[in-house]
Amino acid sequence: MNIGLKKWDITLKHDLMDVCNGVDRTYLSDRIPYPYTEESADWWISMVSEHDGKDGVYRAIVAEGKIVGNISVEQKTDVYCRDSEIGYLLLNDYCSKGIMTEAVSLICDEAFEELDIIRITGLVYAPNIASQRVLEKNGFIREGVQKDAVYKNEKIYDLFLYGKLK
């Protein structure tokens, strides 16, 4: 399968809305609005255009010519400024096909090249085995666990901390 990353721009607004409204939200941050409106997409694309390549790398995930997900690496601030955090989501029909593993590889290479960072951090809810595997296949090491750190959908989860060094 042909996998690639594409920069977000205003022409992809409806693709962004389709992806954000169509993903399984079980292990997503609640900061991603639902329903994901045109206003949400306008805000995201504006933010991305301001920060991309400066303190973040934000990309659409493309499989066989179709936008099927979103992935980003955002640089942290203050004393954590050489660290960053990876986040990603993928439409359900495209899960378990190696797409996210390839997308994480591509964005990590790009982030280490473009941003002034020395590490990328990944935070994963304990039950999210698929996301753990994606990070591990890309050389991320599980560095620790925060017990009972996440409250989502009236459930409490441990949070696994992963890291990848440049």
PDB file of C-alpha atoms in Angstrom, residues 69-162:
ATOM      1  CA  GLY A  69      -5.768  10.153   9.217  1.00  0.00           C
ATOM      2  CA  ASN A  70      -3.923  12.937  10.967  1.00  0.00           C
ATOM      3  CA  ILE A  71      -0.491  12.954  12.620  1.00  0.00           C
ATOM      4  CA  SER A  72       1.612  15.604  14.309  1.00  0.00           C
ATOM      5  CA  VAL A  73       4.731  16.190  16.370  1.00  0.00           C
ATOM      6  CA  GLU A  74       4.486  19.315  18.526  1.00  0.00           C
ATOM      7  CA  GLN A  75       7.531  20.806  20.208  1.00  0.00           C
ATOM      8  CA  LYS A  76       7.178  21.552  23.908  1.00  0.00           C
ATOM      9  CA  THR A  77       8.183  24.804  25.632  1.00  0.00           C
ATOM     10  CA  ASP A  78      10.155  26.067  28.645  1.00  0.00           C
ATOM     11  CA  VAL A  79      12.706  23.568  30.005  1.00  0.00           C
ATOM     12  CA  TYR A  80      11.085  20.850  27.867  1.00  0.00           C
ATOM     13  CA  CYS A  81      11.787  22.739  24.613  1.00  0.00           C
ATOM     14  CA  ARG A  82      14.013  20.016  23.112  1.00  0.00           C
ATOM     15  CA  ASP A  83      11.247  17.442  23.612  1.00  0.00           C
ATOM     16  CA  SER A  84       8.078  17.061  21.563  1.00  0.00           C
ATOM     17  CA  GLU A  85       4.890  15.017  21.624  1.00  0.00           C
ATOM     18  CA  ILE A  86       3.523  12.827  18.858  1.00  0.00           C
ATOM     19  CA  GLY A  87      -0.203  12.401  18.298  1.00  0.00           C
ATOM     20  CA  TYR A  88      -2.133  10.560  15.618  1.00  0.00           C
ATOM     21  CA  LEU A  89      -5.489   9.179  14.566  1.00  0.00           C
ATOM     22  CA  LEU A  90      -6.670   6.926  11.764  1.00  0.00           C
ATOM     23  CA  LEU A  91     -10.035   6.027  10.272  1.00  0.00           C
ATOM     24  CA  ASN A  92     -11.185   2.614  11.527  1.00  0.00           C
ATOM     25  CA  ASP A  93     -11.304   0.995   8.078  1.00  0.00           C
ATOM     26  CA  TYR A  94      -7.559   1.628   7.701  1.00  0.00           C
ATOM     27  CA  CYS A  95      -6.409   0.262  11.064  1.00  0.00           C
ATOM     28  CA  SER A  96      -4.202  -2.846  11.310  1.00  0.00           C
ATOM     29  CA  LYS A  97      -2.781  -2.432   7.800  1.00  0.00           C
ATOM     30  CA  GLY A  98       0.627  -0.954   8.711  1.00  0.00           C
ATOM     31  CA  ILE A  99      -0.431   2.554   7.688  1.00  0.00           C
ATOM     32  CA  MET A 100       0.155   4.202  11.074  1.00  0.00           C
ATOM     33  CA  THR A 101       3.482   2.422  11.577  1.00  0.00           C
ATOM     34  CA  GLU A 102       4.704   3.895   8.287  1.00  0.00           C
ATOM     35  CA  ALA A 103       3.209   7.341   9.014  1.00  0.00           C
ATOM     36  CA  VAL A 104       4.962   7.493  12.421  1.00  0.00           C
ATOM     37  CA  SER A 105       8.261   6.566  10.772  1.00  0.00           C
ATOM     38  CA  LEU A 106       7.846   9.312   8.168  1.00  0.00           C
ATOM     39  CA  ILE A 107       6.857  12.055  10.614  1.00  0.00           C
ATOM     40  CA  CYS A 108       9.600  11.204  13.109  1.00  0.00           C
ATOM     41  CA  ASP A 109      12.214  11.543  10.362  1.00  0.00           C
ATOM     42  CA  GLU A 110      10.720  14.857   9.279  1.00  0.00           C
ATOM     43  CA  ALA A 111      10.373  16.207  12.841  1.00  0.00           C
ATOM     44  CA  PHE A 112      13.966  15.353  13.790  1.00  0.00           C
ATOM     45  CA  GLU A 113      15.140  17.063  10.596  1.00  0.00           C
ATOM     46  CA  GLU A 114      12.967  20.205  10.804  1.00  0.00           C
ATOM     47  CA  LEU A 115      12.620  20.916  14.528  1.00  0.00           C
ATOM     48  CA  ASP A 116      15.247  21.714  17.161  1.00  0.00           C
ATOM     49  CA  ILE A 117      14.418  18.616  19.213  1.00  0.00           C
ATOM     50  CA  ILE A 118      16.346  15.669  20.604  1.00  0.00           C
ATOM     51  CA  ARG A 119      13.407  13.424  21.531  1.00  0.00           C
ATOM     52  CA  ILE A 120       9.807  12.619  20.718  1.00  0.00           C
ATOM     53  CA  THR A 121       7.424  11.551  23.479  1.00  0.00           C
ATOM     54  CA  GLY A 122       4.378   9.353  22.969  1.00  0.00           C
ATOM     55  CA  LEU A 123       1.631   8.993  25.588  1.00  0.00           C
ATOM     56  CA  VAL A 124      -0.619   5.925  25.284  1.00  0.00           C
ATOM     57  CA  TYR A 125      -3.535   4.708  27.406  1.00  0.00           C
ATOM     58  CA  ALA A 126      -2.687   1.247  28.778  1.00  0.00           C
ATOM     59  CA  PRO A 127      -5.463  -0.651  26.908  1.00  0.00           C
ATOM     60  CA  ASN A 128      -4.440   0.825  23.543  1.00  0.00           C
ATOM     61  CA  ILE A 129      -2.226  -2.094  22.479  1.00  0.00           C
ATOM     62  CA  ALA A 130      -2.280  -1.130  18.779  1.00  0.00           C
ATOM     63  CA  SER A 131      -0.800   2.311  19.497  1.00  0.00           C
ATOM     64  CA  GLN A 132       1.853   0.790  21.764  1.00  0.00           C
ATOM     65  CA  ARG A 133       2.881  -1.567  18.953  1.00  0.00           C
ATOM     66  CA  VAL A 134       3.074   1.287  16.440  1.00  0.00           C
ATOM     67  CA  LEU A 135       5.484   3.204  18.678  1.00  0.00           C
ATOM     68  CA  GLU A 136       7.560   0.135  19.566  1.00  0.00           C
ATOM     69  CA  LYS A 137       7.937  -0.805  15.874  1.00  0.00           C
ATOM     70  CA  ASN A 138       9.351   2.708  15.367  1.00  0.00           C
ATOM     71  CA  GLY A 139      12.011   2.403  18.063  1.00  0.00           C
ATOM     72  CA  PHE A 140      10.127   4.113  20.883  1.00  0.00           C
ATOM     73  CA  ILE A 141      10.971   2.704  24.329  1.00  0.00           C
ATOM     74  CA  ARG A 142       8.416   2.467  27.128  1.00  0.00           C
ATOM     75  CA  GLU A 143      10.021   4.619  29.802  1.00  0.00           C
ATOM     76  CA  GLY A 144       7.391   4.491  32.489  1.00  0.00           C
ATOM     77  CA  VAL A 145       3.796   4.379  33.581  1.00  0.00           C
ATOM     78  CA  GLN A 146       1.626   6.956  35.323  1.00  0.00           C
ATOM     79  CA  LYS A 147      -0.872   4.999  37.385  1.00  0.00           C
ATOM     80  CA  ASP A 148      -4.540   6.034  37.098  1.00  0.00           C
ATOM     81  CA  ALA A 149      -3.553   9.148  35.126  1.00  0.00           C
ATOM     82  CA  VAL A 150      -6.349   9.303  32.536  1.00  0.00           C
ATOM     83  CA  TYR A 151     -10.090   9.741  33.005  1.00  0.00           C
ATOM     84  CA  LYS A 152     -11.973   9.051  29.774  1.00  0.00           C
ATOM     85  CA  ASN A 153     -15.569   7.935  29.232  1.00  0.00           C
ATOM     86  CA  GLU A 154     -16.053   7.351  32.965  1.00  0.00           C
ATOM     87  CA  LYS A 155     -13.067   4.967  33.088  1.00  0.00           C
ATOM     88  CA  ILE A 156      -9.638   5.389  34.679  1.00  0.00           C
ATOM     89  CA  TYR A 157      -6.562   4.254  32.745  1.00  0.00           C
ATOM     90  CA  ASP A 158      -2.835   4.021  33.341  1.00  0.00           C
ATOM     91  CA  LEU A 159      -0.808   6.158  30.945  1.00  0.00           C
ATOM     92  CA  PHE A 160       2.309   4.703  29.325  1.00  0.00           C
ATOM     93  CA  LEU A 161       5.167   7.075  28.553  1.00  0.00           C
ATOM     94  CA  TYR A 162       7.223   6.271  25.439  1.00  0.00           C
TER      95      TYR A 162
END
